[in-house]
Amino acid sequence: NAGVMQNPRHLVRRRGQEARLRCSPMKGHSHVYWYRQLPEEGLKFMVYLQKENIIDESGMPKERFSAEFPKEGPSILRIQQVVRGDSAAYFCASSPSRQGGEQYFGPGTRLTVT
Amino acid sequence: GQQVMQIPQYQHVQEGEDFTTYCNSSTTLSNIQWYKQRPGGHPVFLIQLVKSGEVKKQKRLTFQFGEAKKNSSLHITATQTTDVGTYFCAGSSYGKLTFGQGTILTVHP
């Protein structure tokens, strides 16, 4: 039973380019969460999605960041016109329900902006 | 919004010593979860506490949830080198997790 999959694992972008991060939840999970982690810091909630719906985007920066979870395919976190401050580890997690239970984390995407 | 504070930020122990990390929330929590992240790895779920005053044990790990459901602790007895990593508490609200800053545990052999 495959866990949460994220790709790419490492991504290098120049300032001004776009970054696309993908997340495939565990089989049977329809709830996806994205978190950002700066070096030696905790994880910060960004967005919570169900299939085709954004449930909570209170942690998303107002500009340049967007997320989707289409009916078919992985969830995508998109960062337009990246800046050096976007360099971080981005983790995706999934759960089978919204009831506050365990979240299963993927291996993360380490984004470096040069 | 909800804030979760965790102390200490760093803890260095000799192998065999005990370790405790503490977590405090600005608001009453419906439940609290604990995760462990190894260096270079991803968070891995350890446990969830739901009831006021709840105590749960996993081998050498003891987790407590305060009576007011605003604080929690994780205690490791007789640390081993395999315990190294960062331990996070997280409050859960309608699916969203609010993480503490984490405690980085180093165990010297």
Coordinates of N, CA and C in Angstrom, one line a residue:
Chain A
N1 N 0.9 -1.2 0.0 CA 0.0 0.0 0.0 C 0.9 1.2 0.0
A2 N 1.0 1.9 -1.1 CA 1.9 3.0 -1.3 C 1.4 4.1 -0.3
G3 N 2.4 4.9 0.2 CA 2.1 6.0 1.0 C 1.9 7.2 0.2
V4 N 1.9 8.4 0.8 CA 1.8 9.7 0.1 C 3.0 9.9 -0.7
M5 N 2.8 10.2 -2.0 CA 3.9 10.4 -2.9 C 4.0 11.9 -3.3
Q6 N 5.2 12.4 -3.3 CA 5.4 13.8 -3.7 C 6.5 13.8 -4.8
N7 N 6.3 14.6 -5.8 CA 7.4 14.8 -6.7 C 7.4 16.2 -7.3
P8 N 8.5 16.8 -7.6 CA 9.8 16.1 -7.5 C 10.3 16.2 -6.0
R9 N 11.3 15.5 -5.6 CA 11.8 15.5 -4.3 C 12.7 16.8 -4.0
H10 N 13.4 17.1 -5.1 CA 14.2 18.4 -5.1 C 13.9 19.2 -6.3
L11 N 13.8 20.5 -6.1 CA 13.4 21.4 -7.2 C 14.2 22.6 -7.1
V12 N 14.9 23.0 -8.2 CA 15.7 24.2 -8.2 C 15.1 25.1 -9.2
R13 N 14.8 26.3 -8.8 CA 14.2 27.3 -9.7 C 15.0 28.6 -9.5
R14 N 15.1 29.4 -10.7 CA 15.6 30.7 -10.6 C 14.5 31.7 -10.2
R15 N 14.9 32.8 -9.6 CA 13.9 33.8 -9.3 C 13.1 34.2 -10.5
G16 N 11.8 34.3 -10.3 CA 10.9 34.6 -11.4 C 10.3 33.5 -12.1
Q17 N 10.8 32.3 -11.9 CA 10.2 31.1 -12.6 C 9.1 30.6 -11.8
E18 N 8.4 29.6 -12.3 CA 7.3 28.9 -11.7 C 7.7 27.6 -11.1
A19 N 7.1 27.3 -10.0 CA 7.4 25.9 -9.4 C 6.0 25.2 -9.2
R20 N 6.0 23.9 -9.7 CA 4.9 23.1 -9.5 C 5.2 21.9 -8.7
L21 N 4.5 21.7 -7.6 CA 4.8 20.6 -6.7 C 3.6 19.7 -6.7
R22 N 3.8 18.4 -6.8 CA 2.7 17.4 -7.0 C 2.6 16.5 -5.8
C23 N 1.4 16.1 -5.5 CA 1.2 15.2 -4.3 C 0.1 14.2 -4.7
S24 N 0.4 13.0 -4.5 CA -0.6 11.9 -4.7 C -0.9 11.3 -3.3
P25 N -2.2 11.5 -2.8 CA -2.5 11.0 -1.5 C -2.5 9.5 -1.4
M26 N -2.6 9.0 -0.2 CA -2.7 7.5 0.0 C -4.0 7.1 -0.6
K27 N -4.0 5.8 -1.1 CA -5.2 5.3 -1.7 C -6.3 5.3 -0.7
G28 N -7.5 5.8 -1.2 CA -8.6 5.9 -0.3 C -8.7 7.2 0.5
H29 N -7.7 8.1 0.4 CA -7.8 9.3 1.1 C -8.2 10.4 0.1
S30 N -9.2 11.2 0.6 CA -9.7 12.3 -0.3 C -9.4 13.7 0.3
H31 N -8.7 13.7 1.5 CA -8.3 15.0 2.1 C -6.8 15.2 2.0
V32 N -6.5 16.4 1.5 CA -5.1 16.7 1.2 C -4.7 18.0 1.9
Y33 N -3.6 18.1 2.5 CA -3.1 19.3 3.2 C -1.7 19.6 2.7
W34 N -1.4 20.9 2.6 CA 0.0 21.3 2.3 C 0.5 22.1 3.4
Y35 N 1.8 21.8 3.8 CA 2.5 22.6 4.8 C 3.9 23.0 4.3
R36 N 4.3 24.1 4.8 CA 5.7 24.6 4.5 C 6.6 24.6 5.7
Q37 N 7.8 24.2 5.5 CA 8.8 24.1 6.6 C 10.0 24.9 6.2
L38 N 10.3 25.9 7.0 CA 11.6 26.6 6.8 C 12.7 25.9 7.6
P39 N 14.0 26.1 7.3 CA 15.0 25.3 8.0 C 14.9 25.5 9.5
E40 N 14.9 24.4 10.3 CA 14.9 24.4 11.7 C 13.7 25.1 12.3
E41 N 12.6 25.1 11.6 CA 11.3 25.6 12.1 C 10.2 24.6 12.0
G42 N 9.1 24.9 12.6 CA 8.0 24.0 12.6 C 7.3 24.1 11.2
L43 N 6.3 23.2 11.1 CA 5.5 23.2 9.8 C 4.4 24.2 9.9
K44 N 4.2 25.0 8.9 CA 3.1 26.0 8.8 C 2.0 25.5 7.8
F45 N 0.8 25.5 8.3 CA -0.3 25.1 7.4 C -0.5 26.1 6.3
M46 N -0.7 25.5 5.1 CA -0.9 26.4 4.0 C -2.4 26.3 3.5
V47 N -2.8 25.0 3.1 CA -4.1 24.9 2.5 C -4.6 23.4 2.7
Y48 N -5.9 23.3 2.7 CA -6.6 22.0 2.9 C -7.6 21.9 1.8
L49 N -7.5 20.8 1.1 CA -8.3 20.5 -0.1 C -9.0 19.2 0.0
Q50 N -10.2 19.1 -0.6 CA -10.8 17.8 -0.9 C -10.9 17.8 -2.5
K51 N -11.3 16.7 -3.0 CA -11.4 16.6 -4.4 C -12.2 17.8 -5.0
E52 N -11.6 18.5 -5.9 CA -12.2 19.7 -6.6 C -12.6 20.8 -5.7
N53 N -12.3 20.8 -4.4 CA -12.7 21.9 -3.5 C -11.6 22.3 -2.6
I54 N -11.5 23.6 -2.4 CA -10.6 24.2 -1.4 C -11.4 24.4 -0.1
I55 N -11.0 23.7 0.9 CA -11.7 23.8 2.2 C -11.3 24.9 3.1
D56 N -9.9 25.1 3.1 CA -9.4 26.1 4.0 C -8.0 26.5 3.4
E57 N -8.0 27.8 3.0 CA -6.7 28.3 2.4 C -6.2 29.5 3.3
S58 N -6.5 29.4 4.6 CA -6.1 30.5 5.4 C -4.6 30.7 5.6
G59 N -3.8 29.7 5.3 CA -2.3 29.8 5.4 C -1.6 30.1 4.1
M60 N -2.4 30.3 3.1 CA -1.8 30.6 1.8 C -1.4 32.0 1.6
P61 N -0.2 32.4 1.2 CA 0.0 33.8 0.8 C -1.0 34.2 -0.2
K62 N -1.3 35.5 -0.2 CA -2.4 36.0 -1.0 C -2.0 36.1 -2.5
E63 N -0.7 36.2 -2.7 CA -0.3 36.3 -4.1 C 0.7 35.2 -4.5
R64 N 0.7 34.8 -5.7 CA 1.7 33.9 -6.3 C 1.4 32.4 -6.0
F65 N 0.7 32.1 -5.0 CA 0.5 30.8 -4.5 C -0.9 30.3 -4.9
S66 N -1.0 29.1 -5.4 CA -2.4 28.5 -5.7 C -2.3 27.0 -5.5
A67 N -3.4 26.4 -5.2 CA -3.4 24.9 -5.1 C -4.7 24.4 -5.7
E68 N -4.6 23.2 -6.1 CA -5.8 22.5 -6.7 C -5.7 21.0 -6.4
F69 N -6.8 20.4 -6.4 CA -6.9 18.9 -6.2 C -8.0 18.5 -7.2
P70 N -7.7 18.2 -8.4 CA -8.7 17.9 -9.4 C -9.3 16.5 -9.2
K71 N -10.4 16.3 -9.9 CA -11.1 15.0 -9.8 C -10.2 13.8 -10.1
E72 N -9.4 14.0 -11.1 CA -8.5 13.0 -11.5 C -7.0 13.6 -11.4
G73 N -6.1 12.8 -10.9 CA -4.7 13.2 -10.8 C -4.3 13.8 -9.5
P74 N -3.1 14.1 -9.3 CA -2.6 14.6 -8.0 C -3.0 16.0 -7.7
S75 N -2.8 16.3 -6.4 CA -2.9 17.7 -6.0 C -1.7 18.5 -6.4
I76 N -1.9 19.7 -6.8 CA -0.8 20.6 -7.3 C -0.7 21.8 -6.4
L77 N 0.5 22.1 -6.0 CA 0.8 23.4 -5.3 C 1.6 24.2 -6.3
R78 N 1.2 25.4 -6.7 CA 1.8 26.2 -7.7 C 2.3 27.5 -7.2
I79 N 3.6 27.8 -7.4 CA 4.1 29.0 -6.9 C 4.6 29.8 -8.2
Q80 N 4.0 30.9 -8.4 CA 4.5 31.7 -9.6 C 5.5 32.7 -9.2
Q81 N 6.4 33.0 -10.1 CA 7.4 34.1 -9.9 C 8.1 33.9 -8.6
V82 N 8.7 32.8 -8.4 CA 9.4 32.4 -7.1 C 10.4 33.5 -6.7
V83 N 10.5 33.6 -5.4 CA 11.5 34.5 -4.8 C 12.4 33.7 -3.8
R84 N 13.5 34.2 -3.4 CA 14.4 33.4 -2.5 C 13.7 33.0 -1.2
G85 N 12.8 33.8 -0.8 CA 12.1 33.5 0.5 C 11.2 32.3 0.3
D86 N 10.9 31.8 -0.9 CA 10.1 30.6 -1.1 C 10.9 29.4 -0.9
S87 N 12.2 29.5 -0.8 CA 13.0 28.3 -0.5 C 12.6 27.6 0.8
A88 N 12.2 26.4 0.7 CA 11.7 25.7 1.9 C 11.4 24.2 1.5
A89 N 11.0 23.5 2.5 CA 10.5 22.1 2.3 C 9.0 22.2 2.3
Y90 N 8.4 21.6 1.3 CA 6.9 21.7 1.2 C 6.4 20.2 1.4
F91 N 5.6 20.0 2.4 CA 5.1 18.7 2.7 C 3.6 18.6 2.4
C92 N 3.2 17.5 1.8 CA 1.8 17.2 1.6 C 1.5 16.1 2.6
A93 N 0.2 16.2 3.1 CA -0.3 15.1 3.9 C -1.7 14.7 3.5
S94 N -2.1 13.5 3.8 CA -3.4 13.1 3.5 C -4.1 12.4 4.6
S95 N -5.4 12.4 4.6 CA -6.2 11.7 5.6 C -7.5 11.2 5.0
P96 N -8.0 10.1 5.6 CA -9.2 9.6 5.0 C -10.5 10.4 5.4
S97 N -10.4 11.2 6.4 CA -11.6 12.0 6.8 C -11.1 13.3 7.4
R98 N -12.1 14.1 7.7 CA -11.8 15.4 8.3 C -11.8 15.5 9.8
Q99 N -12.0 14.3 10.4 CA -12.4 14.3 11.8 C -11.2 14.5 12.8
G100 N -10.1 15.1 12.3 CA -9.0 15.4 13.2 C -8.1 14.3 13.5
G101 N -8.1 13.2 12.8 CA -7.2 12.1 13.0 C -5.9 12.3 12.4
E102 N -5.1 11.2 12.4 CA -3.8 11.1 12.0 C -3.7 11.6 10.5
Q103 N -2.6 12.4 10.3 CA -2.3 12.8 8.9 C -1.0 12.0 8.5
Y104 N -1.0 11.5 7.2 CA 0.1 10.8 6.7 C 0.9 11.7 5.8
F105 N 2.1 11.9 6.1 CA 2.9 12.9 5.4 C 3.7 12.2 4.2
G106 N 3.9 13.0 3.2 CA 4.8 12.5 2.1 C 6.2 12.9 2.4
P107 N 7.2 12.5 1.5 CA 8.6 12.8 1.8 C 9.0 14.2 1.6
G108 N 8.1 15.1 1.0 CA 8.4 16.5 0.9 C 9.1 16.8 -0.4
T109 N 8.9 18.1 -0.8 CA 9.7 18.6 -2.0 C 10.5 19.7 -1.4
R110 N 11.9 19.6 -1.6 CA 12.8 20.7 -1.2 C 13.0 21.7 -2.3
L111 N 12.4 22.9 -2.2 CA 12.5 23.9 -3.2 C 13.7 24.8 -2.9
T112 N 14.5 25.0 -3.8 CA 15.6 26.0 -3.7 C 15.5 27.0 -4.8
V113 N 15.4 28.3 -4.4 CA 15.4 29.4 -5.4 C 16.7 30.1 -5.5
T114 N 17.3 30.1 -6.6 CA 18.6 30.7 -6.8 C 18.5 32.1 -7.4
Chain B
G1 N -5.8 33.7 16.0 CA -5.8 32.3 15.7 C -5.1 31.5 16.7
Q2 N -5.3 30.2 16.6 CA -4.6 29.3 17.5 C -3.1 29.4 17.5
Q3 N -2.5 29.4 18.6 CA -1.0 29.4 18.7 C -0.6 28.2 19.6
V4 N 0.4 27.5 19.1 CA 1.0 26.4 19.9 C 2.4 26.6 20.2
M5 N 2.8 26.7 21.4 CA 4.2 26.9 21.8 C 4.8 25.6 22.4
Q6 N 6.1 25.4 22.1 CA 6.7 24.2 22.5 C 8.1 24.5 23.1
I7 N 8.4 23.9 24.2 CA 9.7 24.1 24.8 C 10.3 22.8 25.3
P8 N 11.6 22.6 25.4 CA 12.6 23.6 24.9 C 12.8 23.5 23.4
Q9 N 13.5 24.4 22.8 CA 13.8 24.3 21.3 C 14.8 23.2 21.0
Y10 N 15.8 23.1 21.9 CA 16.8 22.1 21.8 C 17.0 21.4 23.1
Q11 N 17.4 20.1 23.0 CA 17.7 19.3 24.1 C 18.8 18.3 23.8
H12 N 19.9 18.4 24.5 CA 21.0 17.5 24.3 C 21.1 16.6 25.5
V13 N 21.1 15.3 25.3 CA 21.2 14.3 26.5 C 22.2 13.3 26.2
Q14 N 22.7 12.7 27.3 CA 23.5 11.5 27.1 C 22.6 10.3 27.0
E15 N 23.0 9.3 26.2 CA 22.2 8.1 26.1 C 21.9 7.5 27.4
G16 N 20.6 7.2 27.6 CA 20.2 6.6 28.9 C 19.5 7.6 29.8
E17 N 19.7 8.9 29.5 CA 19.0 10.0 30.3 C 17.6 10.1 29.8
D18 N 16.7 10.7 30.6 CA 15.4 11.0 30.2 C 15.2 12.3 29.5
F19 N 14.1 12.5 28.8 CA 13.9 13.7 28.0 C 12.4 14.0 28.1
T20 N 12.1 15.3 28.2 CA 10.7 15.8 28.2 C 10.6 17.0 27.3
T21 N 9.5 17.1 26.5 CA 9.2 18.3 25.8 C 7.8 18.7 26.2
Y22 N 7.5 20.0 26.2 CA 6.2 20.5 26.7 C 5.6 21.4 25.6
C23 N 4.3 21.3 25.6 CA 3.5 22.0 24.6 C 2.4 22.7 25.2
N24 N 2.2 24.0 24.8 CA 1.1 24.8 25.4 C 0.3 25.5 24.3
S25 N -1.0 25.5 24.4 CA -1.8 26.1 23.4 C -2.5 27.4 24.0
S26 N -2.7 28.4 23.1 CA -3.4 29.6 23.5 C -4.9 29.4 23.7
T27 N -5.4 28.3 23.1 CA -6.8 28.0 23.2 C -7.0 26.5 23.6
T28 N -8.2 26.2 24.0 CA -8.5 24.8 24.4 C -8.5 24.0 23.1
L29 N -7.9 22.8 23.2 CA -7.7 21.9 22.0 C -8.8 20.8 22.1
S30 N -9.3 20.5 20.9 CA -10.2 19.3 20.8 C -9.4 18.0 20.9
N31 N -8.2 18.1 20.4 CA -7.3 17.0 20.5 C -5.9 17.5 20.2
I32 N -4.9 16.7 20.6 CA -3.5 17.1 20.3 C -2.8 15.8 19.7
Q33 N -1.9 16.1 18.7 CA -1.2 15.0 18.1 C 0.3 15.3 18.3
W34 N 1.1 14.2 18.3 CA 2.5 14.3 18.4 C 3.1 13.6 17.1
Y35 N 4.1 14.2 16.6 CA 4.8 13.7 15.4 C 6.3 13.7 15.7
K36 N 7.0 12.8 15.0 CA 8.5 12.8 15.1 C 9.0 13.0 13.6
Q37 N 10.1 13.8 13.5 CA 10.7 14.0 12.2 C 12.2 13.7 12.4
R38 N 12.7 12.7 11.7 CA 14.1 12.5 11.7 C 14.8 13.5 10.8
P39 N 16.1 13.8 11.0 CA 16.8 14.7 10.2 C 16.7 14.3 8.7
G40 N 16.3 15.3 7.9 CA 16.1 15.1 6.5 C 14.9 14.3 6.1
G41 N 14.1 14.0 7.1 CA 12.9 13.2 6.8 C 11.6 14.0 6.9
H42 N 10.5 13.2 7.0 CA 9.2 13.9 7.0 C 8.5 13.5 8.4
P43 N 7.5 14.3 8.8 CA 6.8 14.0 10.1 C 6.1 12.7 10.0
V44 N 6.3 11.9 11.1 CA 5.6 10.6 11.3 C 4.8 10.7 12.5
F45 N 3.5 10.3 12.4 CA 2.6 10.4 13.5 C 3.0 9.4 14.6
L46 N 2.9 9.9 15.8 CA 3.2 9.1 17.0 C 1.9 8.7 17.7
I47 N 1.1 9.8 18.1 CA -0.1 9.5 18.9 C -1.1 10.7 18.8
Q48 N -2.3 10.4 19.2 CA -3.3 11.4 19.4 C -3.9 11.3 20.7
L49 N -4.1 12.4 21.4 CA -4.7 12.5 22.7 C -6.0 13.3 22.6
V50 N -7.1 12.8 23.2 CA -8.4 13.4 23.0 C -9.0 13.9 24.3
K51 N -8.9 13.0 25.3 CA -9.6 13.3 26.6 C -8.8 14.1 27.6
S52 N -9.5 14.9 28.3 CA -8.8 15.7 29.4 C -8.1 14.8 30.4
G53 N -6.8 15.1 30.7 CA -6.1 14.3 31.6 C -5.6 13.0 31.1
E54 N -5.7 12.7 29.8 CA -5.4 11.4 29.2 C -3.9 11.2 29.3
V55 N -3.5 10.0 29.6 CA -2.1 9.5 29.6 C -2.0 8.3 28.7
K56 N -1.1 8.3 27.8 CA -0.9 7.1 26.9 C 0.6 6.8 26.9
K57 N 0.9 5.5 26.8 CA 2.3 5.0 26.8 C 2.5 4.2 25.5
Q58 N 3.7 4.4 25.0 CA 4.2 3.6 23.9 C 5.7 3.2 24.2
K59 N 5.8 2.0 24.8 CA 7.1 1.6 25.2 C 7.8 2.6 26.1
R60 N 8.9 3.3 25.7 CA 9.5 4.2 26.6 C 9.0 5.6 26.5
L61 N 7.9 5.8 25.7 CA 7.3 7.2 25.5 C 6.0 7.3 26.3
T62 N 5.9 8.4 27.0 CA 4.7 8.7 27.8 C 4.1 10.0 27.3
F63 N 2.9 10.0 27.0 CA 2.2 11.3 26.5 C 1.1 11.6 27.5
Q64 N 1.1 12.9 27.8 CA 0.0 13.4 28.7 C -0.7 14.6 28.0
F65 N -2.0 14.7 28.3 CA -2.9 15.8 27.9 C -3.4 16.4 29.2
G66 N -3.2 17.7 29.3 CA -3.6 18.4 30.5 C -5.1 18.4 30.8
E67 N -5.4 18.7 32.0 CA -6.8 18.6 32.5 C -7.7 19.7 31.7
A68 N -7.0 20.9 31.5 CA -7.7 21.9 30.8 C -7.7 21.8 29.2
K69 N -7.0 20.8 28.8 CA -6.8 20.5 27.3 C -6.1 21.7 26.6
K70 N -5.2 22.3 27.3 CA -4.4 23.4 26.7 C -2.9 23.1 26.7
N71 N -2.5 22.0 27.4 CA -1.1 21.7 27.4 C -0.9 20.2 27.3
S72 N 0.3 19.8 26.9 CA 0.6 18.4 26.7 C 2.1 18.2 26.9
S73 N 2.5 17.0 27.1 CA 3.9 16.7 27.3 C 4.2 15.3 26.7
L74 N 5.5 15.2 26.3 CA 6.0 13.9 25.8 C 7.3 13.6 26.7
H75 N 7.3 12.5 27.3 CA 8.5 12.1 28.1 C 9.0 10.8 27.5
I76 N 10.4 10.8 27.3 CA 11.0 9.6 26.9 C 12.0 9.1 28.0
T77 N 11.8 7.9 28.4 CA 12.6 7.3 29.5 C 13.8 6.6 28.8
A78 N 15.0 6.8 29.4 CA 16.2 6.1 29.0 C 16.4 6.3 27.5
T79 N 16.7 7.5 27.1 CA 16.9 7.7 25.6 C 17.9 6.8 25.0
Q80 N 17.7 6.6 23.7 CA 18.6 5.8 22.9 C 18.9 6.7 21.6
T81 N 20.0 6.3 21.0 CA 20.5 7.1 19.8 C 19.4 7.1 18.7
T82 N 18.6 6.1 18.7 CA 17.5 6.0 17.7 C 16.4 7.0 18.0
D83 N 16.4 7.7 19.1 CA 15.4 8.7 19.5 C 15.7 10.1 18.9
V84 N 16.9 10.2 18.3 CA 17.2 11.6 17.7 C 16.2 12.0 16.7
G85 N 16.0 13.3 16.7 CA 15.0 13.9 15.7 C 14.3 15.1 16.4
T86 N 13.3 15.6 15.7 CA 12.6 16.7 16.2 C 11.2 16.2 16.5
Y87 N 10.7 16.5 17.7 CA 9.4 16.1 18.2 C 8.5 17.3 18.1
F88 N 7.4 17.2 17.4 CA 6.4 18.2 17.3 C 5.1 17.9 17.9
C89 N 4.4 18.8 18.6 CA 3.1 18.7 19.0 C 2.2 19.5 18.0
A90 N 1.0 19.1 17.8 CA 0.1 19.8 16.9 C -1.3 19.8 17.3
G91 N -1.9 20.9 17.4 CA -3.4 21.0 17.7 C -4.2 20.9 16.4
S92 N -5.3 20.2 16.5 CA -6.1 19.9 15.3 C -7.4 20.7 15.4
S93 N -7.7 21.3 14.3 CA -9.0 22.1 14.2 C -9.6 21.9 12.9
Y94 N -10.7 21.2 12.8 CA -11.4 21.0 11.5 C -10.4 20.5 10.4
G95 N -9.6 19.6 10.8 CA -8.6 19.0 9.9 C -7.3 19.6 9.8
K96 N -7.2 20.9 10.0 CA -6.0 21.7 9.9 C -5.2 21.5 11.2
L97 N -3.8 21.2 11.0 CA -2.9 21.1 12.1 C -2.1 22.4 12.4
T98 N -2.1 22.8 13.6 CA -1.2 23.9 14.0 C -0.1 23.3 14.8
F99 N 1.1 23.4 14.3 CA 2.3 22.8 14.9 C 3.0 23.7 15.8
G100 N 3.5 23.1 16.9 CA 4.5 23.8 17.7 C 5.8 23.9 16.9
Q101 N 6.8 24.7 17.5 CA 8.1 24.9 16.8 C 8.9 23.6 16.8
G102 N 8.6 22.7 17.7 CA 9.4 21.5 17.8 C 10.5 21.5 18.8
T103 N 10.9 20.4 19.3 CA 12.1 20.2 20.1 C 13.0 19.3 19.4
I104 N 14.2 19.8 19.2 CA 15.3 19.0 18.5 C 16.0 18.2 19.6
L105 N 15.9 16.9 19.5 CA 16.6 16.1 20.5 C 17.9 15.5 19.9
T106 N 19.0 15.7 20.6 CA 20.3 15.1 20.3 C 20.6 14.1 21.4
V107 N 21.0 12.9 21.0 CA 21.4 11.9 22.0 C 22.9 11.5 21.8
H108 N 23.7 11.8 22.8 CA 25.1 11.5 22.7 C 25.4 10.1 23.2
P109 N 26.1 9.3 22.5 CA 26.3 7.9 22.9 C 27.3 7.8 24.1

